[in-house]
């Protein structure tokens, strides 16, 4: 980072998106850099237009975020932290509009079903938007409109809209996990509970995955995530993405990773970082 300028953090979406909220929580002193796509977020860091990237990887309701696990190993970036954002949905409208005036709302396609009970109870129709925060920005420019938008309260604050109802989501546990990423890996211990994320490809031998996982079981290393995805357009070339508890220099983790190496063609550590309190 350039010490003479305020550091910047890139995220996907418009100002006011839940990814922006994650940036505000994790790095409140950094300047947010909105990007249209996840690839754009990664490019912003690699090209020096941002110092860090904030990328969503999974949601408690909808599972993993599409394409992220494919992008991470190819990004050239490394995980230095994680953040959890509880998806709290607010109904917002232009100043002076009452809740009873709102008959129609817009929001991201994923967000609308999460507030279905509230919308049905108030007789409000809906239509999908490309981006909830972007829909809030568009609504702010529509003079005289009585439509509403479902988004984060951060979007209302940024775009000058009034929040008419808060926490209208059907589920109170909907949370998104984000990864904070930087150009350089940081292997230092920065907390009592460290996590290690890595990707690997098993060798083409019988029971390779079973054998590869054996070292974690025998060494008592807790694996909190294991996901597979195709690479290179082949049904036989499969990579695995894994999160484990511990630091690579912890003796049990070190032994487990060494044993994993015997059964893999490729093993790359994507990041070593402290576990967030959001896991509790």
Short mmCIF file of C-alpha atoms in Angstrom, two decimals:
data_model
loop_
_atom_site.label_atom_id
_atom_site.label_comp_id
_atom_site.label_asym_id
_atom_site.label_seq_id
_atom_site.Cartn_x
_atom_site.Cartn_y
_atom_site.Cartn_z
CA UNK A 1 0.00 0.00 0.00
CA UNK A 2 1.06 3.56 -0.64
CA UNK A 3 1.56 5.19 2.75
CA UNK A 4 0.71 8.61 1.30
CA UNK A 5 -2.79 7.68 0.16
CA UNK A 6 -5.81 6.21 1.91
CA UNK A 7 -5.96 2.46 1.23
CA UNK A 8 -8.81 1.22 -0.96
CA UNK A 9 -10.91 -1.94 -0.86
CA UNK A 10 -12.76 -3.37 -3.88
CA UNK A 11 -16.09 -5.20 -3.79
CA UNK A 12 -18.72 -6.41 -6.26
CA UNK A 13 -21.88 -4.34 -6.52
CA UNK A 14 -22.97 -0.75 -6.08
CA UNK A 15 -22.36 1.43 -3.03
CA UNK A 16 -24.72 0.19 -0.35
CA UNK A 17 -24.50 -3.48 -1.32
CA UNK A 18 -24.06 -6.12 1.39
CA UNK A 19 -20.50 -6.53 0.15
CA UNK A 20 -20.00 -2.82 0.84
CA UNK A 21 -21.38 -3.41 4.33
CA UNK A 22 -18.78 -6.16 4.81
CA UNK A 23 -16.06 -3.68 3.82
CA UNK A 24 -17.36 -1.09 6.29
CA UNK A 25 -17.34 -3.65 9.10
CA UNK A 26 -13.95 -5.19 8.36
CA UNK A 27 -12.00 -2.14 7.13
CA UNK A 28 -13.96 1.01 8.06
CA UNK A 29 -11.03 3.31 7.29
CA UNK A 30 -10.59 2.21 3.69
CA UNK A 31 -12.13 3.81 0.60
CA UNK A 32 -14.65 1.44 -1.04
CA UNK A 33 -14.19 0.69 -4.74
CA UNK A 34 -17.39 -0.72 -6.33
CA UNK A 35 -16.92 -3.14 -9.24
CA UNK A 36 -19.43 -4.69 -11.63
CA UNK A 37 -18.16 -8.28 -11.45
CA UNK A 38 -16.07 -10.55 -9.24
CA UNK A 39 -13.43 -10.58 -11.96
CA UNK A 40 -13.45 -6.81 -11.81
CA UNK A 41 -12.80 -6.90 -8.07
CA UNK A 42 -9.78 -9.12 -8.59
CA UNK A 43 -8.46 -6.99 -11.45
CA UNK A 44 -8.79 -3.83 -9.35
CA UNK A 45 -6.35 -5.27 -6.81
CA UNK A 46 -3.98 -6.81 -9.34
CA UNK A 47 -3.82 -3.56 -11.31
CA UNK A 48 -3.21 -1.48 -8.19
CA UNK A 49 -6.53 0.40 -8.17
CA UNK A 50 -7.36 -1.20 -4.83
CA UNK A 51 -5.26 -2.64 -2.02
CA UNK A 52 -7.66 -5.35 -0.83
CA UNK A 53 -10.64 -7.29 -2.16
CA UNK A 54 -13.81 -8.36 -0.35
CA UNK A 55 -15.43 -11.40 -1.96
CA UNK A 56 -18.48 -13.43 -0.82
CA UNK A 57 -17.96 -17.19 -0.77
CA UNK A 58 -21.05 -18.71 0.82
CA UNK A 59 -24.43 -17.99 2.33
CA UNK A 60 -26.27 -19.95 5.02
CA UNK A 61 -29.44 -20.02 2.92
CA UNK A 62 -28.20 -20.39 -0.66
CA UNK A 63 -24.88 -22.19 -0.24
CA UNK A 64 -21.71 -21.27 -2.06
CA UNK A 65 -21.50 -18.26 -4.35
CA UNK A 66 -21.25 -19.35 -7.98
CA UNK A 67 -17.81 -19.17 -9.64
CA UNK A 68 -15.97 -17.93 -6.55
CA UNK A 69 -14.13 -21.17 -5.81
CA UNK A 70 -13.02 -21.31 -9.44
CA UNK A 71 -11.83 -17.70 -9.37
CA UNK A 72 -9.90 -17.77 -6.10
CA UNK A 73 -7.05 -20.13 -7.13
CA UNK A 74 -6.58 -18.21 -10.39
CA UNK A 75 -6.80 -14.75 -8.83
CA UNK A 76 -3.20 -14.39 -7.68
CA UNK A 77 -4.61 -13.06 -4.39
CA UNK A 78 -4.42 -14.53 -0.90
CA UNK A 79 -6.90 -14.70 1.95
CA UNK A 80 -5.93 -12.57 4.95
CA UNK A 81 -9.23 -12.53 6.82
CA UNK A 82 -12.91 -13.40 6.84
CA UNK A 83 -16.07 -11.45 7.64
CA UNK A 84 -19.67 -12.42 8.28
CA UNK A 85 -22.59 -10.16 7.38
CA UNK A 86 -26.09 -10.90 8.60
CA UNK A 87 -28.43 -10.19 5.69
CA UNK A 88 -30.90 -7.71 7.19
CA UNK A 89 -33.45 -6.53 4.63
CA UNK A 90 -34.90 -3.03 4.81
CA UNK A 91 -37.77 -1.61 2.76
CA UNK A 92 -36.89 1.91 1.64
CA UNK A 93 -38.54 4.62 -0.44
CA UNK A 94 -38.12 8.25 -1.38
CA UNK A 95 -38.49 10.83 1.41
CA UNK A 96 -42.14 11.55 2.22
CA UNK A 97 -43.45 8.20 0.99
CA UNK A 98 -45.35 6.18 3.62
CA UNK A 99 -45.38 2.40 3.87
CA UNK A 100 -49.06 2.38 2.88
CA UNK A 101 -48.13 4.21 -0.35
CA UNK A 102 -45.71 1.50 -1.50
CA UNK A 103 -47.37 -0.99 -3.84
CA UNK A 104 -44.34 -2.24 -5.75
CA UNK A 105 -40.69 -2.93 -4.92
CA UNK A 106 -37.51 -3.90 -6.73
CA UNK A 107 -34.54 -5.91 -5.41
CA UNK A 108 -31.99 -8.49 -6.45
CA UNK A 109 -33.62 -11.75 -7.53
CA UNK A 110 -32.12 -13.60 -4.53
CA UNK A 111 -33.42 -11.04 -2.02
CA UNK A 112 -37.10 -10.99 -3.02
CA UNK A 113 -38.06 -14.51 -1.81
CA UNK A 114 -36.42 -13.77 1.53
CA UNK A 115 -39.04 -11.09 2.31
CA UNK A 116 -42.03 -12.83 0.73
CA UNK A 117 -44.12 -13.00 3.92
CA UNK A 118 -43.80 -9.26 4.54
CA UNK A 119 -44.56 -8.35 0.93
CA UNK A 120 -47.61 -10.61 0.78
CA UNK A 121 -48.92 -9.29 4.10
CA UNK A 122 -48.80 -5.73 2.77
CA UNK A 123 -50.04 -6.51 -0.74
CA UNK A 124 -46.79 -5.37 -2.34
CA UNK A 125 -45.77 -6.71 -5.74
CA UNK A 126 -42.14 -7.12 -6.76
CA UNK A 127 -39.77 -7.38 -9.68
CA UNK A 128 -36.10 -8.40 -9.84
CA UNK A 129 -33.29 -5.92 -10.31
CA UNK A 130 -29.70 -6.59 -11.29
CA UNK A 131 -28.49 -5.19 -7.98
CA UNK A 132 -30.42 -4.08 -4.87
CA UNK A 133 -28.09 -1.18 -4.05
CA UNK A 134 -28.18 -0.15 -7.70
CA UNK A 135 -31.98 -0.21 -7.57
CA UNK A 136 -31.79 2.11 -4.54
CA UNK A 137 -29.59 4.52 -6.49
CA UNK A 138 -32.04 4.48 -9.41
CA UNK A 139 -35.04 5.06 -7.14
CA UNK A 140 -33.35 8.09 -5.59
CA UNK A 141 -33.41 9.72 -9.05
CA UNK A 142 -37.10 8.99 -9.77
CA UNK A 143 -38.89 12.12 -8.61
CA UNK A 144 -42.47 11.45 -7.47
CA UNK A 145 -42.10 7.65 -7.39
CA UNK A 146 -43.87 5.76 -4.61
CA UNK A 147 -42.11 2.48 -5.41
CA UNK A 148 -39.80 0.88 -2.89
CA UNK A 149 -36.55 -1.06 -2.82
CA UNK A 150 -35.39 -3.93 -0.64
CA UNK A 151 -31.75 -3.53 0.32
CA UNK A 152 -29.33 -2.92 3.17
CA UNK A 153 -29.84 0.14 5.37
CA UNK A 154 -26.41 1.23 4.17
CA UNK A 155 -27.96 1.74 0.72
CA UNK A 156 -30.67 3.98 2.19
CA UNK A 157 -28.08 6.10 4.00
CA UNK A 158 -25.94 6.51 0.89
CA UNK A 159 -28.73 7.31 -1.55
CA UNK A 160 -30.90 9.50 0.68
CA UNK A 161 -33.86 7.13 0.99
CA UNK A 162 -36.05 6.61 4.05
CA UNK A 163 -36.29 3.21 5.73
CA UNK A 164 -39.98 2.28 6.15
CA UNK A 165 -39.48 -1.21 7.63
CA UNK A 166 -36.47 -3.04 9.04
CA UNK A 167 -35.54 -6.72 9.40
CA UNK A 168 -38.35 -7.92 7.15
CA UNK A 169 -36.55 -11.10 6.08
CA UNK A 170 -38.38 -14.39 6.66
CA UNK A 171 -35.31 -16.09 8.13
CA UNK A 172 -33.32 -14.56 10.96
CA UNK A 173 -30.18 -16.62 10.37
CA UNK A 174 -29.35 -15.62 6.80
CA UNK A 175 -25.65 -14.77 6.85
CA UNK A 176 -23.03 -14.36 4.13
CA UNK A 177 -19.38 -15.23 4.65
CA UNK A 178 -16.83 -13.00 2.92
CA UNK A 179 -13.09 -13.40 2.36
CA UNK A 180 -10.72 -10.46 2.62
CA UNK A 181 -7.95 -10.87 0.04
CA UNK A 182 -4.59 -9.22 -0.61
CA UNK A 183 -1.78 -9.57 -3.20
CA UNK A 184 0.66 -11.10 -0.69
CA UNK A 185 0.16 -14.03 1.63
CA UNK A 186 0.51 -13.44 5.37
CA UNK A 187 1.67 -16.51 7.26
CA UNK A 188 2.02 -14.82 10.66
CA UNK A 189 -0.12 -15.85 13.62
CA UNK A 190 -2.66 -13.09 14.12
CA UNK A 191 -5.02 -14.73 16.58
CA UNK A 192 -5.55 -17.68 18.89
CA UNK A 193 -7.77 -19.49 16.38
CA UNK A 194 -6.22 -19.59 12.91
CA UNK A 195 -7.68 -21.02 9.71
CA UNK A 196 -5.89 -22.34 6.64
CA UNK A 197 -7.48 -22.49 3.19
CA UNK A 198 -5.96 -24.47 0.34
CA UNK A 199 -6.79 -26.11 -2.98
CA UNK A 200 -5.50 -29.45 -4.20
CA UNK A 201 -5.89 -31.98 -6.97
CA UNK A 202 -5.63 -35.67 -6.11
CA UNK A 203 -3.50 -38.09 -8.09
CA UNK A 204 -5.27 -40.53 -10.40
CA UNK A 205 -4.96 -43.55 -8.13
CA UNK A 206 -7.65 -45.68 -6.43
CA UNK A 207 -9.10 -44.16 -3.25
CA UNK A 208 -6.86 -41.11 -3.60
CA UNK A 209 -9.28 -38.72 -1.88
CA UNK A 210 -9.90 -41.16 0.97
CA UNK A 211 -6.17 -41.52 1.51
CA UNK A 212 -5.59 -37.78 1.19
CA UNK A 213 -8.12 -37.07 3.93
CA UNK A 214 -6.71 -39.71 6.25
CA UNK A 215 -3.93 -37.48 7.51
CA UNK A 216 -6.36 -34.90 8.84
CA UNK A 217 -8.37 -37.52 10.71
CA UNK A 218 -5.37 -39.27 12.27
CA UNK A 219 -3.81 -35.95 13.32
CA UNK A 220 -7.02 -34.57 14.78
CA UNK A 221 -7.27 -31.62 12.38
CA UNK A 222 -10.81 -30.32 11.94
CA UNK A 223 -11.76 -29.73 8.30
CA UNK A 224 -14.65 -27.25 8.21
CA UNK A 225 -15.13 -27.20 4.44
CA UNK A 226 -14.39 -29.49 1.50
CA UNK A 227 -15.82 -28.75 -1.94
CA UNK A 228 -15.01 -30.09 -5.38
CA UNK A 229 -15.22 -28.42 -8.78
CA UNK A 230 -14.24 -29.32 -12.33
CA UNK A 231 -11.21 -27.75 -13.99
CA UNK A 232 -9.92 -27.62 -17.54
CA UNK A 233 -13.21 -28.68 -19.10
CA UNK A 234 -12.70 -32.29 -18.03
CA UNK A 235 -14.92 -34.57 -15.97
CA UNK A 236 -11.83 -36.36 -14.66
CA UNK A 237 -9.84 -33.29 -13.56
CA UNK A 238 -11.25 -32.30 -10.20
CA UNK A 239 -9.88 -29.81 -7.73
CA UNK A 240 -10.86 -29.56 -4.12
CA UNK A 241 -11.19 -26.44 -1.97
CA UNK A 242 -10.72 -26.92 1.77
CA UNK A 243 -10.76 -24.95 5.02
CA UNK A 244 -9.13 -26.39 8.13
CA UNK A 245 -8.68 -25.15 11.66
CA UNK A 246 -5.09 -24.39 12.60
CA UNK A 247 -1.86 -22.88 11.29
CA UNK A 248 0.44 -24.71 8.82
CA UNK A 249 3.21 -24.69 11.44
CA UNK A 250 1.05 -26.40 14.06
CA UNK A 251 2.54 -29.92 14.31
CA UNK A 252 -0.75 -31.76 13.60
CA UNK A 253 -1.53 -29.50 10.61
CA UNK A 254 2.02 -29.76 9.31
CA UNK A 255 1.89 -33.56 9.41
CA UNK A 256 -1.54 -33.66 7.76
CA UNK A 257 -0.44 -31.39 4.91
CA UNK A 258 2.72 -33.40 4.37
CA UNK A 259 0.66 -36.58 4.11
CA UNK A 260 -1.75 -34.86 1.75
CA UNK A 261 1.18 -34.05 -0.53
CA UNK A 262 1.79 -37.75 -1.18
CA UNK A 263 -1.60 -38.10 -2.86
CA UNK A 264 -1.86 -34.85 -4.80
CA UNK A 265 -0.61 -33.45 -8.10
CA UNK A 266 -1.12 -29.91 -6.87
CA UNK A 267 -1.42 -28.34 -3.44
CA UNK A 268 -1.60 -24.57 -2.94
CA UNK A 269 -2.26 -22.64 0.25
CA UNK A 270 -4.59 -19.72 -0.52
CA UNK A 271 -4.43 -18.12 2.89
CA UNK A 272 -3.74 -18.33 6.60
CA UNK A 273 -5.93 -16.03 8.67
CA UNK A 274 -7.64 -15.60 12.04
CA UNK A 275 -11.14 -16.99 12.50
CA UNK A 276 -13.78 -14.28 12.75
CA UNK A 277 -16.01 -13.92 15.78
CA UNK A 278 -18.88 -14.21 13.30
CA UNK A 279 -18.35 -17.98 13.44
CA UNK A 280 -19.53 -18.09 17.05
#
